[in-house]
Amino acid sequence: MRSSNLVLPALGALSLLLTGCGSDTPAETESSEAIAPGEGASSPEDPASSAPAPGIPASPSAVVGMGDTSGPISCAAEIGEAAAARLAAQCRAVSPATRPPCHVANSCAMIRNEVARSCAILAEDAARTPECGGIDPIGQAAAADMVERYYAAINARDYASAWSLWGPDGGAGGKTLSTFTQGFAETRRVHVEIGKVSEVEGGAGSLYVTVPVTIDAELAGGARQHFTGSYDLRQINRGMGVSQGWHIMSAKLRPQ
């Protein structure tokens, strides 16, 4: 299992989060919003059990977190100037963008998102491109990496990069960037483990995969929460157009 320590949104109004989820299983949170520990997971039928579920932004009325006062953490600050410069160079080597976000002043998550997007565009050539690390952009490893980048973006307070992983303009998340950002209040850290990724399946011009996660979160007040669940990811099948990599389609988490 892969694991990482991440900063997540603080507790919010879980009842708001769950009212549109349409889950048939009361114990399970199903949402088109982002999922990261620190946000609640409870049944719509039982609002009293509200407890934020990992990765799902809290209510828009929640207190906005550190990202609104200090901005995203730069890649140089996160991993050091030398390592950040190498990552930025890797990004520039593969990005087809005229002005790619391959700069050490951006978050590492933003730079890695561009690398992943660019390698997905390269398609079969990605396997022969050193900067893509030999990872198949439509494979299970790339799917797990996308979930890790999502949490890394939240950890870096780069909510725009996390939001973008729901697809163009927030895609399946159904939120504006402003609303998405407001859903994350200051919390402490969370330990996330990624389980065995499902086999990639195809259908109707798209590819689908499920990434299981286990989350142990420490909230601002010192309380701890534990969640298990998964992310469902999607990307365009290569035969149907130019894919830009995996993005989140939906998320399901259960409090433990």
PDB file of N, CA and C in Angstrom, residues 12-21 40-52 59:
ATOM      1  N   GLY A  12     -17.110  19.947   8.741  1.00  0.00           N
ATOM      2  CA  GLY A  12     -18.099  20.861   8.196  1.00  0.00           C
ATOM      3  C   GLY A  12     -19.478  20.279   8.353  1.00  0.00           C
ATOM      4  N   ALA A  13     -20.448  20.834   7.638  1.00  0.00           N
ATOM      5  CA  ALA A  13     -21.821  20.369   7.741  1.00  0.00           C
ATOM      6  C   ALA A  13     -22.003  19.147   6.863  1.00  0.00           C
ATOM      7  N   LEU A  14     -21.854  17.979   7.449  1.00  0.00           N
ATOM      8  CA  LEU A  14     -21.955  16.740   6.692  1.00  0.00           C
ATOM      9  C   LEU A  14     -23.345  16.547   6.116  1.00  0.00           C
ATOM     10  N   SER A  15     -24.368  17.003   6.844  1.00  0.00           N
ATOM     11  CA  SER A  15     -25.724  16.798   6.359  1.00  0.00           C
ATOM     12  C   SER A  15     -25.914  17.442   4.997  1.00  0.00           C
ATOM     13  N   LEU A  16     -25.305  18.586   4.768  1.00  0.00           N
ATOM     14  CA  LEU A  16     -25.371  19.244   3.466  1.00  0.00           C
ATOM     15  C   LEU A  16     -24.689  18.395   2.417  1.00  0.00           C
ATOM     16  N   LEU A  17     -23.575  17.798   2.819  1.00  0.00           N
ATOM     17  CA  LEU A  17     -22.780  16.988   1.900  1.00  0.00           C
ATOM     18  C   LEU A  17     -23.552  15.784   1.410  1.00  0.00           C
ATOM     19  N   LEU A  18     -24.337  15.206   2.295  1.00  0.00           N
ATOM     20  CA  LEU A  18     -24.963  13.934   1.979  1.00  0.00           C
ATOM     21  C   LEU A  18     -26.321  14.062   1.317  1.00  0.00           C
ATOM     22  N   THR A  19     -26.950  15.212   1.386  1.00  0.00           N
ATOM     23  CA  THR A  19     -28.316  15.315   0.900  1.00  0.00           C
ATOM     24  C   THR A  19     -28.447  15.048  -0.579  1.00  0.00           C
ATOM     25  N   GLY A  20     -27.428  15.178  -1.364  1.00  0.00           N
ATOM     26  CA  GLY A  20     -27.580  14.909  -2.786  1.00  0.00           C
ATOM     27  C   GLY A  20     -26.884  13.659  -3.243  1.00  0.00           C
ATOM     28  N   CYS A  21     -26.465  12.818  -2.302  1.00  0.00           N
ATOM     29  CA  CYS A  21     -25.598  11.720  -2.711  1.00  0.00           C
ATOM     30  C   CYS A  21     -26.364  10.552  -3.305  1.00  0.00           C
ATOM     31  N   GLY A  40     -17.061  15.100   6.744  1.00  0.00           N
ATOM     32  CA  GLY A  40     -17.904  14.076   7.306  1.00  0.00           C
ATOM     33  C   GLY A  40     -18.405  12.982   6.426  1.00  0.00           C
ATOM     34  N   ALA A  41     -18.842  11.923   7.057  1.00  0.00           N
ATOM     35  CA  ALA A  41     -19.449  10.815   6.356  1.00  0.00           C
ATOM     36  C   ALA A  41     -20.525  10.246   7.239  1.00  0.00           C
ATOM     37  N   SER A  42     -21.761  10.430   6.882  1.00  0.00           N
ATOM     38  CA  SER A  42     -22.859   9.832   7.625  1.00  0.00           C
ATOM     39  C   SER A  42     -24.041   9.702   6.705  1.00  0.00           C
ATOM     40  N   SER A  43     -25.056   9.024   7.160  1.00  0.00           N
ATOM     41  CA  SER A  43     -26.222   8.789   6.329  1.00  0.00           C
ATOM     42  C   SER A  43     -27.118   9.997   6.266  1.00  0.00           C
ATOM     43  N   PRO A  44     -27.751  10.276   5.102  1.00  0.00           N
ATOM     44  CA  PRO A  44     -28.698  11.359   5.004  1.00  0.00           C
ATOM     45  C   PRO A  44     -29.852  11.165   5.968  1.00  0.00           C
ATOM     46  N   GLU A  45     -30.147   9.898   6.298  1.00  0.00           N
ATOM     47  CA  GLU A  45     -31.241   9.619   7.212  1.00  0.00           C
ATOM     48  C   GLU A  45     -30.852   9.849   8.661  1.00  0.00           C
ATOM     49  N   ASP A  46     -29.568  10.072   8.918  1.00  0.00           N
ATOM     50  CA  ASP A  46     -29.103  10.201  10.299  1.00  0.00           C
ATOM     51  C   ASP A  46     -28.167  11.379  10.439  1.00  0.00           C
ATOM     52  N   PRO A  47     -28.685  12.622  10.315  1.00  0.00           N
ATOM     53  CA  PRO A  47     -27.824  13.794  10.375  1.00  0.00           C
ATOM     54  C   PRO A  47     -27.112  13.942  11.697  1.00  0.00           C
ATOM     55  N   ALA A  48     -27.627  13.323  12.745  1.00  0.00           N
ATOM     56  CA  ALA A  48     -26.986  13.451  14.049  1.00  0.00           C
ATOM     57  C   ALA A  48     -25.624  12.802  14.065  1.00  0.00           C
ATOM     58  N   SER A  49     -25.398  11.869  13.144  1.00  0.00           N
ATOM     59  CA  SER A  49     -24.105  11.183  13.122  1.00  0.00           C
ATOM     60  C   SER A  49     -23.099  11.902  12.238  1.00  0.00           C
ATOM     61  N   SER A  50     -23.423  13.134  11.833  1.00  0.00           N
ATOM     62  CA  SER A  50     -22.541  13.881  10.948  1.00  0.00           C
ATOM     63  C   SER A  50     -21.130  13.938  11.482  1.00  0.00           C
ATOM     64  N   ALA A  51     -20.205  13.560  10.639  1.00  0.00           N
ATOM     65  CA  ALA A  51     -18.790  13.632  10.966  1.00  0.00           C
ATOM     66  C   ALA A  51     -18.061  13.710   9.655  1.00  0.00           C
ATOM     67  N   PRO A  52     -17.325  14.800   9.391  1.00  0.00           N
ATOM     68  CA  PRO A  52     -16.721  15.011   8.091  1.00  0.00           C
ATOM     69  C   PRO A  52     -16.006  13.794   7.542  1.00  0.00           C
ATOM     70  N   SER A  59     -19.065  22.127   4.323  1.00  0.00           N
ATOM     71  CA  SER A  59     -20.068  23.087   3.873  1.00  0.00           C
ATOM     72  C   SER A  59     -19.422  24.385   3.427  1.00  0.00           C
TER      73      SER A  59
END
